[in-house]
């Protein structure tokens, strides 16, 4: 359904936005997400995931994503390890669901834009699905990140300019025809893949957490958790949703209304102009959470502290840990607090 004009579109349509320019949400039957199907991946929640056709396309796309560890760190504080995902981040959850729809919809080529983990995830799932992928990355993207995309056989196209320029180039390629836009920012099914993280937390803790601390760039993790927790609440599993604490690096914190202040080591969340900024900020507030910014000098010690506990992550993930353990621990509610660690060391 179009968020702007309310027009209904079939799920199998390759369109990524409405003719009026509005972005899509998904409508679906309301069911209990924890009434799971057989299997050992996030597809055990497939009764509440968007699928088309006979619903079997995921079997040729899945890399076993989901079912990641939840590790107790100290009383009341847990880490949800998303970095053991197939390509090292929670983006695999969204990419798997998105690519299953692309396959079911007959996509012959996919196009994405990303400078990091999302591009890597799309490249991997496109390879798994046997579909060629072009990933547009902004100039200045670290060479090892470009190589991580190309490693899956995808074509990485370096675009002069910033992240928005890369998105513009991807849209140009989609407009030229023949390609399916695998956008983790615009495709609502991506967030529906990410919502499975909420279901897992619920099952692993046997109760809803009181708060979840997440790194936020484009905010797909915020939106996915919110969607998942609300679906659980809607079916009577709980009266309220956990507070979602969105963490940004002080040097790039548009959610906190701060001006950009140079490059940050937390490059995975350095998105100066996220297209869904207002929506993400509203979600954080509606959940009872807040935006927390982390000073640059706190990233390296937080990363080292995690490594000292056996958890090796990229600086972006360390930002979430820094926020929960050092910056504002007093702001967190008592009871189970979960810090999401997404993004492996390299
Ligand atoms: Zn519309």
Coordinates of C-alpha atoms and ligand atoms in Angstrom, one line a residue:
X1 CA 0.0 0.0 0.0
X2 CA 1.3 3.5 -0.9
X3 CA 2.0 5.5 2.2
X4 CA 1.0 8.7 0.4
X5 CA -2.1 7.9 -1.8
X6 CA -3.2 4.6 -0.4
X7 CA -3.2 2.8 -3.7
X8 CA -2.8 -1.0 -3.5
X9 CA -0.1 -2.8 -5.4
X10 CA 0.4 -6.6 -5.8
X11 CA 3.4 -7.8 -3.9
X12 CA 4.9 -9.4 -7.0
X13 CA 5.0 -6.0 -8.9
X14 CA 8.7 -5.0 -9.4
X15 CA 7.8 -1.3 -8.6
X16 CA 9.8 0.0 -5.6
X17 CA 7.6 3.0 -5.1
X18 CA 4.1 4.2 -6.2
X19 CA 3.4 6.1 -9.4
X20 CA 2.7 9.1 -7.1
X21 CA 6.2 8.9 -5.7
X22 CA 5.1 7.6 -2.3
X23 CA 6.9 4.8 -0.6
X24 CA 5.3 1.4 0.2
X25 CA 4.2 -0.3 3.3
X26 CA 3.1 -4.0 3.4
X27 CA -0.3 -5.2 4.4
X28 CA -0.7 -8.7 5.5
X29 CA -2.7 -11.1 7.6
X30 CA -2.2 -10.6 11.4
X31 CA -1.0 -13.9 12.9
X32 CA 1.1 -14.8 15.9
X33 CA 4.7 -14.7 14.7
X34 CA 5.8 -17.2 17.3
X35 CA 3.5 -19.8 15.8
X36 CA 6.5 -20.9 13.8
X37 CA 7.0 -23.3 10.8
X38 CA 9.6 -26.1 10.7
X39 CA 13.2 -25.2 9.8
X40 CA 16.4 -23.7 11.1
X41 CA 16.6 -20.2 9.7
X42 CA 14.5 -17.0 9.9
X43 CA 12.1 -18.7 7.5
X44 CA 10.6 -20.5 10.4
X45 CA 8.6 -17.2 10.7
X46 CA 7.6 -17.4 7.1
X47 CA 3.9 -17.3 8.0
X48 CA 4.4 -13.6 8.8
X49 CA 6.9 -12.8 6.0
X50 CA 6.0 -11.4 2.6
X51 CA 6.1 -14.2 0.0
X52 CA 4.5 -14.5 -3.4
X53 CA 3.6 -17.4 -5.7
X54 CA 3.6 -20.8 -3.8
X55 CA 5.9 -19.2 -1.2
X56 CA 8.8 -21.6 -1.9
X57 CA 11.3 -19.2 -3.6
X58 CA 13.2 -18.6 -0.3
X59 CA 14.4 -22.2 -0.4
X60 CA 16.7 -21.4 -3.3
X61 CA 17.8 -18.1 -1.8
X62 CA 18.4 -18.8 1.9
X63 CA 21.9 -19.0 3.4
X64 CA 20.5 -20.1 6.7
X65 CA 20.2 -16.5 8.0
X66 CA 18.8 -15.7 11.4
X67 CA 19.1 -17.8 14.6
X68 CA 22.0 -15.8 15.9
X69 CA 23.4 -16.1 19.4
X70 CA 22.3 -14.1 22.5
X71 CA 25.1 -13.9 25.0
X72 CA 24.7 -12.8 28.7
X73 CA 27.4 -10.2 29.5
X74 CA 26.4 -9.0 32.9
X75 CA 23.2 -9.2 35.0
X76 CA 20.4 -7.7 32.9
X77 CA 22.6 -7.0 29.9
X78 CA 22.8 -9.2 26.8
X79 CA 24.6 -9.0 23.4
X80 CA 22.7 -10.2 20.3
X81 CA 25.5 -11.3 17.9
X82 CA 24.4 -10.5 14.4
X83 CA 28.0 -10.7 13.1
X84 CA 27.9 -14.5 12.7
X85 CA 25.3 -14.0 10.0
X86 CA 26.2 -15.3 6.5
X87 CA 27.9 -12.0 5.4
X88 CA 28.5 -10.6 8.9
X89 CA 25.5 -8.3 9.6
X90 CA 21.8 -8.1 10.2
X91 CA 21.4 -7.0 6.6
X92 CA 21.3 -10.6 5.6
X93 CA 17.8 -10.9 7.2
X94 CA 16.5 -8.2 5.0
X95 CA 18.4 -9.2 1.9
X96 CA 17.2 -12.8 2.1
X97 CA 13.5 -11.8 2.2
X98 CA 14.0 -9.1 -0.5
X99 CA 15.8 -11.4 -2.8
X100 CA 13.3 -14.2 -2.4
X101 CA 10.6 -11.7 -3.6
X102 CA 12.9 -10.7 -6.5
X103 CA 13.3 -14.3 -7.6
X104 CA 9.5 -15.0 -7.2
X105 CA 8.8 -11.9 -9.2
X106 CA 11.1 -13.0 -12.1
X107 CA 13.9 -10.6 -11.6
X108 CA 16.8 -11.2 -14.1
X109 CA 19.2 -8.6 -12.7
X110 CA 19.3 -6.6 -9.4
X111 CA 20.7 -3.2 -8.7
X112 CA 21.6 -1.9 -5.3
X113 CA 23.4 1.1 -3.7
X114 CA 25.4 0.8 -0.6
X115 CA 28.9 1.5 0.8
X116 CA 29.0 -1.4 3.2
X117 CA 27.2 -4.3 4.7
X118 CA 24.0 -4.0 2.7
X119 CA 25.8 -4.1 -0.6
X120 CA 27.7 -7.1 0.6
X121 CA 24.5 -8.9 1.6
X122 CA 22.7 -8.1 -1.6
X123 CA 25.8 -9.4 -3.6
X124 CA 25.8 -12.6 -1.6
X125 CA 22.1 -13.3 -1.9
X126 CA 22.0 -12.4 -5.6
X127 CA 24.9 -14.9 -6.1
X128 CA 23.0 -17.6 -4.2
X129 CA 19.9 -16.9 -6.3
X130 CA 21.9 -17.0 -9.5
X131 CA 21.0 -13.4 -10.5
X132 CA 23.7 -10.9 -11.6
X133 CA 24.0 -7.8 -9.3
X134 CA 25.3 -4.3 -9.8
X135 CA 26.1 -2.5 -6.6
X136 CA 26.7 1.3 -6.8
X137 CA 29.1 2.5 -4.2
X138 CA 30.3 6.1 -3.5
X139 CA 33.8 7.1 -4.3
X140 CA 35.9 6.9 -1.1
X141 CA 34.5 3.6 0.0
X142 CA 37.2 1.6 1.6
X143 CA 38.9 -0.8 -1.0
X144 CA 38.3 -3.8 1.2
X145 CA 34.5 -3.1 1.2
X146 CA 34.4 -2.9 -2.6
X147 CA 36.4 -6.1 -2.7
X148 CA 33.9 -7.8 -0.3
X149 CA 31.1 -7.0 -2.8
X150 CA 33.1 -8.1 -5.9
X151 CA 34.0 -11.3 -4.1
X152 CA 30.5 -12.6 -4.7
X153 CA 30.7 -12.0 -8.4
X154 CA 28.7 -8.8 -8.3
X155 CA 29.8 -5.7 -10.3
X156 CA 30.8 -2.8 -8.0
X157 CA 30.3 0.5 -9.7
X158 CA 32.1 3.4 -8.1
X159 CA 30.2 6.7 -8.4
X160 CA 31.8 10.1 -7.9
X161 CA 30.2 11.9 -5.0
X162 CA 28.6 10.8 -1.8
X163 CA 26.1 8.1 -0.8
X164 CA 23.2 10.1 -2.4
X165 CA 25.1 10.2 -5.7
X166 CA 25.4 6.4 -5.6
X167 CA 21.7 6.0 -5.0
X168 CA 21.0 8.4 -7.9
X169 CA 23.2 6.3 -10.2
X170 CA 21.4 3.1 -9.1
X171 CA 18.0 4.7 -9.8
X172 CA 19.3 5.7 -13.2
X173 CA 20.2 2.1 -13.9
X174 CA 16.8 0.9 -12.8
X175 CA 15.0 3.5 -14.9
X176 CA 16.9 2.3 -17.9
X177 CA 15.0 -0.9 -17.6
X178 CA 15.6 -4.6 -17.0
X179 CA 16.7 -4.4 -13.4
X180 CA 15.0 -4.9 -10.1
X181 CA 15.9 -2.3 -7.5
X182 CA 17.1 -4.2 -4.4
X183 CA 17.0 -1.2 -2.1
X184 CA 17.4 -1.9 1.6
X185 CA 16.2 1.6 2.3
X186 CA 13.1 1.8 0.1
X187 CA 11.8 -1.8 -0.2
X188 CA 9.5 -2.5 2.8
X189 CA 10.1 -6.2 2.6
X190 CA 13.7 -5.6 3.8
X191 CA 12.4 -4.3 7.1
X192 CA 10.1 -7.3 7.3
X193 CA 13.1 -9.5 7.1
X194 CA 14.8 -7.5 9.9
X195 CA 11.7 -7.8 12.1
X196 CA 12.6 -11.5 12.7
X197 CA 15.3 -10.2 15.1
X198 CA 12.6 -9.1 17.4
X199 CA 10.9 -12.5 17.3
X200 CA 14.2 -14.2 18.1
X201 CA 14.9 -12.0 21.1
X202 CA 11.5 -12.7 22.5
X203 CA 12.0 -16.5 22.1
X204 CA 15.6 -16.4 23.5
X205 CA 14.7 -14.3 26.6
X206 CA 11.3 -15.9 27.2
X207 CA 10.0 -12.4 27.6
X208 CA 10.3 -9.0 25.8
X209 CA 13.5 -7.1 26.6
X210 CA 13.0 -3.7 28.3
X211 CA 15.3 -2.0 25.9
X212 CA 17.2 -2.8 22.7
X213 CA 20.3 -0.7 21.9
X214 CA 21.1 -0.6 18.2
X215 CA 23.4 1.2 15.8
X216 CA 21.4 3.5 13.5
X217 CA 22.4 4.8 10.0
X218 CA 19.5 4.5 7.6
X219 CA 17.5 3.1 10.6
X220 CA 16.4 -0.2 9.1
X221 CA 17.3 -2.0 12.3
X222 CA 15.1 0.5 14.3
X223 CA 12.2 0.1 11.9
X224 CA 12.5 -3.7 11.8
X225 CA 12.6 -4.1 15.6
X226 CA 9.6 -1.8 16.0
X227 CA 7.6 -3.7 13.4
X228 CA 8.5 -7.0 14.9
X229 CA 7.7 -6.0 18.5
X230 CA 4.4 -4.4 17.4
X231 CA 3.4 -7.5 15.6
X232 CA 4.1 -9.5 18.8
X233 CA 2.1 -7.0 20.9
X234 CA -0.8 -7.0 18.3
X235 CA -1.3 -10.8 18.8
X236 CA -1.4 -10.4 22.6
X237 CA 2.1 -11.5 23.4
X238 CA 2.7 -8.3 25.4
X239 CA 1.1 -5.0 26.4
X240 CA 4.0 -2.8 25.4
X241 CA 7.1 -2.8 23.1
X242 CA 10.7 -2.4 24.3
X243 CA 12.4 1.0 24.2
X244 CA 14.5 1.3 21.1
X245 CA 17.8 3.2 21.8
X246 CA 19.3 4.4 18.5
X247 CA 23.0 5.0 18.6
X248 CA 24.9 7.3 16.3
X249 CA 28.5 8.4 16.1
X250 CA 28.8 12.0 17.4
X251 CA 30.5 13.0 14.1
X252 CA 27.5 11.9 12.1
X253 CA 24.3 12.1 14.1
X254 CA 21.4 13.5 12.0
X255 CA 18.9 11.6 14.2
X256 CA 20.2 13.8 17.1
X257 CA 20.0 16.9 14.9
X258 CA 23.8 17.4 15.0
X259 CA 25.8 18.8 12.1
X260 CA 28.3 16.5 10.4
X261 CA 31.8 16.8 11.9
X262 CA 34.1 14.8 9.7
X263 CA 34.7 11.1 9.1
X264 CA 34.0 8.6 11.8
X265 CA 35.4 5.1 12.3
X266 CA 31.8 4.0 12.6
X267 CA 31.4 4.1 8.9
X268 CA 28.4 1.7 8.8
X269 CA 26.2 4.3 10.4
X270 CA 27.7 7.4 8.8
X271 CA 24.6 8.3 6.7
X272 CA 24.3 12.2 6.8
X273 CA 20.9 12.3 5.0
X274 CA 18.9 9.1 5.7
X275 CA 15.8 9.1 3.4
X276 CA 13.6 8.0 6.3
X277 CA 15.0 10.3 8.9
X278 CA 11.7 11.7 10.3
X279 CA 10.1 8.2 10.3
X280 CA 13.0 6.7 12.2
X281 CA 13.2 9.5 14.8
X282 CA 9.4 9.2 15.3
X283 CA 9.8 5.4 15.9
X284 CA 12.5 5.8 18.5
X285 CA 10.3 8.3 20.4
X286 CA 7.2 6.2 20.0
X287 CA 8.9 3.2 21.6
X288 CA 10.0 5.3 24.6
X289 CA 13.6 5.1 23.5
X290 CA 16.1 7.9 22.7
X291 CA 18.9 8.8 20.4
X292 CA 22.4 8.4 22.0
X293 CA 25.5 9.8 20.4
X294 CA 28.9 8.4 21.0
X295 CA 32.2 10.4 20.9
X296 CA 34.8 9.2 18.5
X297 CA 37.3 8.5 21.2
X298 CA 35.0 6.0 22.8
X299 CA 34.8 3.7 19.8
X300 CA 38.3 2.0 20.0
X301 CA 38.1 1.2 23.7
X302 CA 34.6 -0.2 23.3
X303 CA 35.8 -2.4 20.5
X304 CA 38.7 -3.6 22.5
X305 CA 36.5 -4.3 25.5
X306 CA 34.2 -6.5 23.3
X307 CA 37.2 -8.3 21.8
X308 CA 38.4 -8.9 25.4
X309 CA 35.2 -10.8 26.0
X310 CA 35.6 -12.8 22.8
X311 CA 33.4 -10.7 20.5
X312 CA 35.3 -9.2 17.5
X313 CA 33.3 -6.5 15.7
X314 CA 33.7 -3.5 13.4
X315 CA 33.7 0.0 15.0
X316 CA 30.1 0.6 14.0
X317 CA 29.0 -2.3 16.3
X318 CA 31.3 -1.0 19.1
X319 CA 29.3 2.3 19.0
X320 CA 26.3 0.4 20.3
X321 CA 28.3 -1.2 23.1
X322 CA 29.9 2.1 24.0
X323 CA 26.5 3.7 24.4
X324 CA 25.1 0.9 26.5
X325 CA 28.0 0.3 28.8
X326 CA 29.7 3.7 29.2
X327 CA 27.9 6.7 27.7
X328 CA 24.4 6.5 29.2
X329 CA 24.0 3.3 31.2
X330 CA 21.8 5.2 33.7
X331 CA 19.4 6.0 31.0
X332 CA 18.6 2.3 30.4
X333 CA 15.7 0.7 32.2
X334 CA 16.2 -2.2 34.7
X335 CA 15.5 -5.6 33.3
X336 CA 16.7 -7.3 30.1
X337 CA 18.6 -4.8 27.9
X338 CA 19.9 -6.2 24.6
X339 CA 22.8 -4.6 22.6
X340 CA 22.8 -5.6 19.0
X341 CA 26.3 -6.3 17.6
X342 CA 26.2 -6.2 13.8
X343 CA 29.2 -6.1 11.5
X344 CA 32.2 -8.4 11.8
X345 CA 35.8 -7.2 12.1
X346 CA 36.4 -6.9 8.3
Ligands
LIG1 ZN1 0.8 6.6 -4.2

